[in-house]
Short mmCIF file of N, CA and C in Angstrom, two decimals:
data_model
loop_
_atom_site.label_atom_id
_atom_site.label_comp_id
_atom_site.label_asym_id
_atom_site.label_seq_id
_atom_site.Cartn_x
_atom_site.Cartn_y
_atom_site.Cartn_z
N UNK A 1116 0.85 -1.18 0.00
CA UNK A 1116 0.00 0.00 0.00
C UNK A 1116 0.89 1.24 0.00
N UNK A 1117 1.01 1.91 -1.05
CA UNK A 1117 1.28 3.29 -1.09
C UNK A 1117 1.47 4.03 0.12
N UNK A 1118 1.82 4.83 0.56
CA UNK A 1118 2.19 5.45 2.37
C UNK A 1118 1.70 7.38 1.87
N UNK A 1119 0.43 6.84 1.65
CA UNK A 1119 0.27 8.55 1.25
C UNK A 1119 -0.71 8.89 3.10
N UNK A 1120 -0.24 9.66 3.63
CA UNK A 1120 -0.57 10.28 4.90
C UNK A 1120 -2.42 10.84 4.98
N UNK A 1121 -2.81 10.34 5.54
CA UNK A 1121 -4.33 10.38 5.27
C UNK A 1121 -5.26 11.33 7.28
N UNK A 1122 -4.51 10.69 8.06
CA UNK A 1122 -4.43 11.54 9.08
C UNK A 1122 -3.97 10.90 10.64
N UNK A 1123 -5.10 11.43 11.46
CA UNK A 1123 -4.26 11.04 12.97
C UNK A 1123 -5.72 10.28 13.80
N UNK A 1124 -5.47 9.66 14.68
CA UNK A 1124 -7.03 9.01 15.38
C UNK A 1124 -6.22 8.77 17.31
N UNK A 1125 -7.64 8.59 17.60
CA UNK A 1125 -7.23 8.18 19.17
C UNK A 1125 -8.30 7.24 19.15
N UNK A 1126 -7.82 6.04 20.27
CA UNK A 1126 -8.82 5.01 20.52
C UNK A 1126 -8.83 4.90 22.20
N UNK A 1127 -10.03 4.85 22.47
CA UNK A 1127 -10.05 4.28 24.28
C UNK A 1127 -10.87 3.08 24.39
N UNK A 1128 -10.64 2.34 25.16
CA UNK A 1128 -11.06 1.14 25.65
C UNK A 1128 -12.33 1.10 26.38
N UNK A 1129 -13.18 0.64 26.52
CA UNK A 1129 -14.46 0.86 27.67
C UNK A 1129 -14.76 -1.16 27.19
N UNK A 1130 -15.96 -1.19 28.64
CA UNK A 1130 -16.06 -2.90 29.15
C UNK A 1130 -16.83 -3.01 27.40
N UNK A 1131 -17.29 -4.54 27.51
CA UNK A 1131 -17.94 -5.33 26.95
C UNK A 1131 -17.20 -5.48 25.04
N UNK A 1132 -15.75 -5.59 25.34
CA UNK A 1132 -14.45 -5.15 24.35
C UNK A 1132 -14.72 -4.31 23.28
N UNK A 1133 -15.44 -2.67 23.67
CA UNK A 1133 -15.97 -1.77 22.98
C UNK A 1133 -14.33 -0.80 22.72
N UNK A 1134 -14.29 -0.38 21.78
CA UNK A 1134 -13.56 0.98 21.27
C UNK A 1134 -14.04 2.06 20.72
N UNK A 1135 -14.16 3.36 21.26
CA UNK A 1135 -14.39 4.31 21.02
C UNK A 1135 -13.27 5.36 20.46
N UNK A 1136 -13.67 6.30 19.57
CA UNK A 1136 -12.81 7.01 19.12
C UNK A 1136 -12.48 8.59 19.13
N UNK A 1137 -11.99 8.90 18.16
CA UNK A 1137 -12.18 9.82 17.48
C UNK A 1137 -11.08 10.24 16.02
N UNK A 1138 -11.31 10.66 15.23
CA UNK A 1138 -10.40 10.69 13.92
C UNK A 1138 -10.15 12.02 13.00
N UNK A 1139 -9.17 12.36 12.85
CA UNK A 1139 -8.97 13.76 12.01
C UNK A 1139 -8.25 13.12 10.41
N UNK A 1140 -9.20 13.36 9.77
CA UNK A 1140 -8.79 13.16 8.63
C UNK A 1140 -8.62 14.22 7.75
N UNK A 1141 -7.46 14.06 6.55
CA UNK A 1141 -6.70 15.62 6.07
C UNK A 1141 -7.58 16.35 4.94
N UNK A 1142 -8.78 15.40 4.47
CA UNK A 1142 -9.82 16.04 3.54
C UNK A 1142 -11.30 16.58 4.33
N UNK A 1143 -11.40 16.16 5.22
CA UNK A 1143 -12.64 16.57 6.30
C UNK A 1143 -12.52 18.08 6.86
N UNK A 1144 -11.32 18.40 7.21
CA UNK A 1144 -11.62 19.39 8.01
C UNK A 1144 -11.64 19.63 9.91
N UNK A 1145 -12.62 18.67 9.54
CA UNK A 1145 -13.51 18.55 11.26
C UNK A 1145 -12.88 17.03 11.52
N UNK A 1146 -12.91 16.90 13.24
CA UNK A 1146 -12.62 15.65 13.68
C UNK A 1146 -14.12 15.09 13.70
N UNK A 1147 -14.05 13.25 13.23
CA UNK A 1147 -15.36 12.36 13.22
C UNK A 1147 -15.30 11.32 14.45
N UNK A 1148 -16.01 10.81 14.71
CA UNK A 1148 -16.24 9.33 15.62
C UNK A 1148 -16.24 8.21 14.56
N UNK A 1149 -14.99 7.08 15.93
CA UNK A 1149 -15.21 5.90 15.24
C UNK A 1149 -15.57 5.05 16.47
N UNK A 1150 -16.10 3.88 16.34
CA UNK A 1150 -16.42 2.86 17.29
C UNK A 1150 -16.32 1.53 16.74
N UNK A 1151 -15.36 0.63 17.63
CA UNK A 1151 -15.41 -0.60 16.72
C UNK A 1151 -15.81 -1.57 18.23
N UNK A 1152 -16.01 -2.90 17.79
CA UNK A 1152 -16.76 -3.89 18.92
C UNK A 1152 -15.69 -5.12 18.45
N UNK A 1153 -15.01 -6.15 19.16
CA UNK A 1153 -14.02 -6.80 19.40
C UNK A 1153 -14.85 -8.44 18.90
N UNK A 1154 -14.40 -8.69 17.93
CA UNK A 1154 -14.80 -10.10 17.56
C UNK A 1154 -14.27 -11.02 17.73
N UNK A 1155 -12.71 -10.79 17.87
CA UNK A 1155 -11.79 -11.91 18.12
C UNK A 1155 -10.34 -11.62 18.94
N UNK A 1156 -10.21 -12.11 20.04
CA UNK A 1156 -9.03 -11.29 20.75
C UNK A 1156 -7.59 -11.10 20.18
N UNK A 1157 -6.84 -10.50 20.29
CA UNK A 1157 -5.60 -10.88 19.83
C UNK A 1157 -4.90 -11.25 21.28
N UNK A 1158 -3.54 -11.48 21.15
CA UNK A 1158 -2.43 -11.98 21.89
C UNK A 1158 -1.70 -10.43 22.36
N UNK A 1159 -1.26 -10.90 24.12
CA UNK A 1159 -2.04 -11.26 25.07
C UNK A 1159 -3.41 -10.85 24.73
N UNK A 1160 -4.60 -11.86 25.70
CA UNK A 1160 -6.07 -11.32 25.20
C UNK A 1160 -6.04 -10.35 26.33
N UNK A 1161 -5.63 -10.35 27.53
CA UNK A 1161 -6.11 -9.09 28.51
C UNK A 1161 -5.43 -7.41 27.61
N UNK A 1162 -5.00 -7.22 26.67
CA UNK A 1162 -4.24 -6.48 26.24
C UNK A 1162 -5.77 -6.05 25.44
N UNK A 1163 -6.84 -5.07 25.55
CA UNK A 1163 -8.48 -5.11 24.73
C UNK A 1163 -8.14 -4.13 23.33
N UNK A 1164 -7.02 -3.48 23.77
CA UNK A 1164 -7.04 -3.36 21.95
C UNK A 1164 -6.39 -4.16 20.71
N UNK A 1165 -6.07 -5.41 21.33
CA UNK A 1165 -5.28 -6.38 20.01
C UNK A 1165 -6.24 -7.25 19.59
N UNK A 1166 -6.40 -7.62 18.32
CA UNK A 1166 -7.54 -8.37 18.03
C UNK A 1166 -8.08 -7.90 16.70
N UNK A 1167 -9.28 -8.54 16.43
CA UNK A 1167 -9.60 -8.28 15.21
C UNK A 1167 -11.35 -7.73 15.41
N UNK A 1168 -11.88 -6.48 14.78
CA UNK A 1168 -12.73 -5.62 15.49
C UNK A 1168 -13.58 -5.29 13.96
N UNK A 1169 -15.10 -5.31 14.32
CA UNK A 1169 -15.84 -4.85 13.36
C UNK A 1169 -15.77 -3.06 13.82
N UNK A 1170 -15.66 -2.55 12.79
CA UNK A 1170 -15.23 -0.94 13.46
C UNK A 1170 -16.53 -0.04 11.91
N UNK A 1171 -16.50 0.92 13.07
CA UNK A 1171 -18.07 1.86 11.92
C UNK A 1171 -17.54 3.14 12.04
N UNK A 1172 -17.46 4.14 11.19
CA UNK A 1172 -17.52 5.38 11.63
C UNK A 1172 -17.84 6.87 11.02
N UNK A 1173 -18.23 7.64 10.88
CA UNK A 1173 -18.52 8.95 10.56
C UNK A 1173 -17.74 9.74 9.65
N UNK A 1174 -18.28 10.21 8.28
CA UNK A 1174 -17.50 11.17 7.73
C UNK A 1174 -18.73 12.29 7.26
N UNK A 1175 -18.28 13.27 6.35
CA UNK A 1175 -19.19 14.53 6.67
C UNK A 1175 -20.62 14.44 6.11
N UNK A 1176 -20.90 12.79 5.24
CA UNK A 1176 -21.85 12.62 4.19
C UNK A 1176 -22.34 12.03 4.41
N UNK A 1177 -21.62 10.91 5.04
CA UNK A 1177 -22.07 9.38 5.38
C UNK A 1177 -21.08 8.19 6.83
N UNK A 1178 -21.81 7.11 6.99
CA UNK A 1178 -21.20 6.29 7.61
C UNK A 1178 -20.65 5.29 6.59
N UNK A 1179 -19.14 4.20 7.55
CA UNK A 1179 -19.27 3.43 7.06
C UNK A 1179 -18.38 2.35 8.17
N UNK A 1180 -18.23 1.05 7.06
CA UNK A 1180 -17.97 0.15 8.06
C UNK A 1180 -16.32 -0.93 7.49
N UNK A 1181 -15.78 -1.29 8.23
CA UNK A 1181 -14.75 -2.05 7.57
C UNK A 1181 -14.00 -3.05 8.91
N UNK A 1182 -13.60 -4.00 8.56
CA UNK A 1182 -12.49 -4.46 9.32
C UNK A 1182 -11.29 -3.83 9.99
N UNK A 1183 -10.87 -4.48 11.31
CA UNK A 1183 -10.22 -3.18 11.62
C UNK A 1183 -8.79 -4.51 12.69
N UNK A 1184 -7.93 -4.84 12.25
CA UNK A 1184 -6.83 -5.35 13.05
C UNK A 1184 -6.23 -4.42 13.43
N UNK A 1185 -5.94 -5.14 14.97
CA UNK A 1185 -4.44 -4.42 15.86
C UNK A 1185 -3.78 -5.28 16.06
N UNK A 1186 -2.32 -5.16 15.76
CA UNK A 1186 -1.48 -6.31 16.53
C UNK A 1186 -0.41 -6.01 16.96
N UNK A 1187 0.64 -5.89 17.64
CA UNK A 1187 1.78 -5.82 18.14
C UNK A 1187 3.01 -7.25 18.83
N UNK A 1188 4.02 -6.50 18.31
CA UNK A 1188 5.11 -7.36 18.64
C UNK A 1188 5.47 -6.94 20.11
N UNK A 1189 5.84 -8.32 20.35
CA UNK A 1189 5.62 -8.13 22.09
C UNK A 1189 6.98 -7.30 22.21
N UNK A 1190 7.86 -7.47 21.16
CA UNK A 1190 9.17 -6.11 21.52
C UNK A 1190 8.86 -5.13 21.30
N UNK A 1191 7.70 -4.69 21.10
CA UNK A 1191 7.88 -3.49 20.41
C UNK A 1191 6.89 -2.46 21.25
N UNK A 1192 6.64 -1.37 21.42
CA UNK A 1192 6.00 -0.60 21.94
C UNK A 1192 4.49 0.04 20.89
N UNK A 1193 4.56 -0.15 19.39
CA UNK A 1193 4.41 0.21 18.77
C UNK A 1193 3.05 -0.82 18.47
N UNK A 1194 1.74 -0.23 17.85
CA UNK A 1194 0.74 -0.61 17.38
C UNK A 1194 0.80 -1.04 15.93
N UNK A 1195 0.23 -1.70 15.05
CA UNK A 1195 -0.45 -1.48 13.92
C UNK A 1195 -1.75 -1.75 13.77
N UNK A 1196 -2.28 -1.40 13.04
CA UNK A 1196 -3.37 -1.46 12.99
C UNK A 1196 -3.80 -1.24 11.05
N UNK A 1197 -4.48 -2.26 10.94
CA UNK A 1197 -5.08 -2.21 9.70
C UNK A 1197 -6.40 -2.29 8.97
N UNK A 1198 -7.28 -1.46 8.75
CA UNK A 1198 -8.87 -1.56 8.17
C UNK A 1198 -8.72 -1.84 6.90
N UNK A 1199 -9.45 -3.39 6.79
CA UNK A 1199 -9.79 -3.45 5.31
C UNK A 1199 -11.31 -3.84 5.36
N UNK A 1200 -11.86 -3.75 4.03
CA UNK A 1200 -13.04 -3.33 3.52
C UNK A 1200 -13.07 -4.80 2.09
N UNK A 1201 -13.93 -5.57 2.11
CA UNK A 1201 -14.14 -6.87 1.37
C UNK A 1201 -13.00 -7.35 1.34
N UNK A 1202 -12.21 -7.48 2.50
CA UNK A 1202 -11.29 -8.20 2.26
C UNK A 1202 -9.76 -7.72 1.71
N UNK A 1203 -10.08 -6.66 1.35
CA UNK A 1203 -8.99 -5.83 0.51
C UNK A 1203 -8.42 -4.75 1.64
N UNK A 1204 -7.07 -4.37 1.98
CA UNK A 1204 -6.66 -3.46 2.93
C UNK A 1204 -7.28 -2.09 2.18
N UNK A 1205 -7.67 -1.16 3.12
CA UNK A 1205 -7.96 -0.02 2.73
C UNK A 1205 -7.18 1.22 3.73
N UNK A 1206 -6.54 0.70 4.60
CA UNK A 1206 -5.86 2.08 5.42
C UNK A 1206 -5.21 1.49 6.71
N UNK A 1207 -3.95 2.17 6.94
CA UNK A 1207 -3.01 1.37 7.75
C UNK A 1207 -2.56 2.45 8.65
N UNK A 1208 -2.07 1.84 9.83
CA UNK A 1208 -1.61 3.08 10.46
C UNK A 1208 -0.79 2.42 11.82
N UNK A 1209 0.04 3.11 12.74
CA UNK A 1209 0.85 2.68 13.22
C UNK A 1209 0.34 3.64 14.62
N UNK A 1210 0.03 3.36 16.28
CA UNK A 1210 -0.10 3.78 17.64
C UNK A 1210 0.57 3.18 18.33
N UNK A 1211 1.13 4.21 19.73
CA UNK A 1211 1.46 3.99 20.91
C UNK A 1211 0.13 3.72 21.93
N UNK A 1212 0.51 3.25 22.47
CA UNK A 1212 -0.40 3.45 23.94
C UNK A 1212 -0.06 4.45 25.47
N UNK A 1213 -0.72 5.86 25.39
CA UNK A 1213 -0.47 6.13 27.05
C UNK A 1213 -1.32 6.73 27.62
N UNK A 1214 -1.48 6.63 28.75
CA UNK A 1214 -2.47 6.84 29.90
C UNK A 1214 -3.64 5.66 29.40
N UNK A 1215 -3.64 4.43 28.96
CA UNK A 1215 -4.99 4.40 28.84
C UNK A 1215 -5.57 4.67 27.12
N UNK A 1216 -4.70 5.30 26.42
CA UNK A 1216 -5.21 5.83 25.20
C UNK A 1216 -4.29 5.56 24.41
N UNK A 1217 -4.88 4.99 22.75
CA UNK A 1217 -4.04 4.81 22.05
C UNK A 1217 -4.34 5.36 20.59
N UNK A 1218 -2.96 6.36 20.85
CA UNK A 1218 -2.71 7.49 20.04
C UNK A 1218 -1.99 6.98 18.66
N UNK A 1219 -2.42 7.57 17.25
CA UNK A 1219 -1.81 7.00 15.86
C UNK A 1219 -2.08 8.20 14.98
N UNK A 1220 -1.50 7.27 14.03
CA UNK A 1220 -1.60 8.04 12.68
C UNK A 1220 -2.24 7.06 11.83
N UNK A 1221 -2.65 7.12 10.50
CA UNK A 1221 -2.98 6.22 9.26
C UNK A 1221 -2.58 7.04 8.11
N UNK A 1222 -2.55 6.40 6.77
CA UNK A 1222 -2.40 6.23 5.60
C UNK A 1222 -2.96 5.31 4.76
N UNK A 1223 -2.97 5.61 3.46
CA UNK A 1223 -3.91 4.56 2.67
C UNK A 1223 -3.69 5.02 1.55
N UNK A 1224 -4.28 4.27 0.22
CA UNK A 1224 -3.81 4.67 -0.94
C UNK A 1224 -4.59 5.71 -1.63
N UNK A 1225 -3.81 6.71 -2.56
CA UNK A 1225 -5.28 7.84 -2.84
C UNK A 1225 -6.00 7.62 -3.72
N UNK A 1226 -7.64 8.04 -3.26
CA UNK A 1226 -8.78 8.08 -3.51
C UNK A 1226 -8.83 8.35 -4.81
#
């Protein structure tokens, strides 16, 4: 996938393996909401943002919906995270985790 810079997001954790968001993307303008719900844990499972997540979220016209992996190397401090859409990657992006919150960027190929 192309590494064209698309924008920045934050994710927080809340019970019943919910993720809540929020997202600034570089054609919007305005920051949107995302929310994704945890279908399959990743490794460690007490770790609630690794895993594989049906994720929905807000742009200025419409909603939408896509696949959404996190995974991390246990050396590493570093997130990835990848949304694809039928199967096909559609936007990638790389977070830390602190306080509780996990802070990123994404990219994807242009529109």
């Amino acid at each position: 996938m192309e590494n064209v810079f698309r924008g920045a997001f934050i994710l927080r954790s809340h019970d019943h393996q919910i993720l809540t968001g929020t997202y600034f993307n570089n054609g919007l303008g305005d920051p949107y909401p995302e929310t994704a719900k945890r279908v399959k844990p990743g490794k460690p499972i007490c770790d609630p943002f690794l895993g594989t997540f049906k994720t929905l979220w807000l742009e200025a016209s419409d909603w939408y919906q896509a696949d959404m992996e996190i995974t991390k190397s246990s050396s590493s401090p570093v997130y990835h995270v990848k949304w694809s859409k039928d199967g096909k990657p559609d936007h990638e992006g790389h977070a830390v985790l602190e306080n509780g919150i996990l802070f990123g960027y994404y990219w994807g190929s242009p529109k």
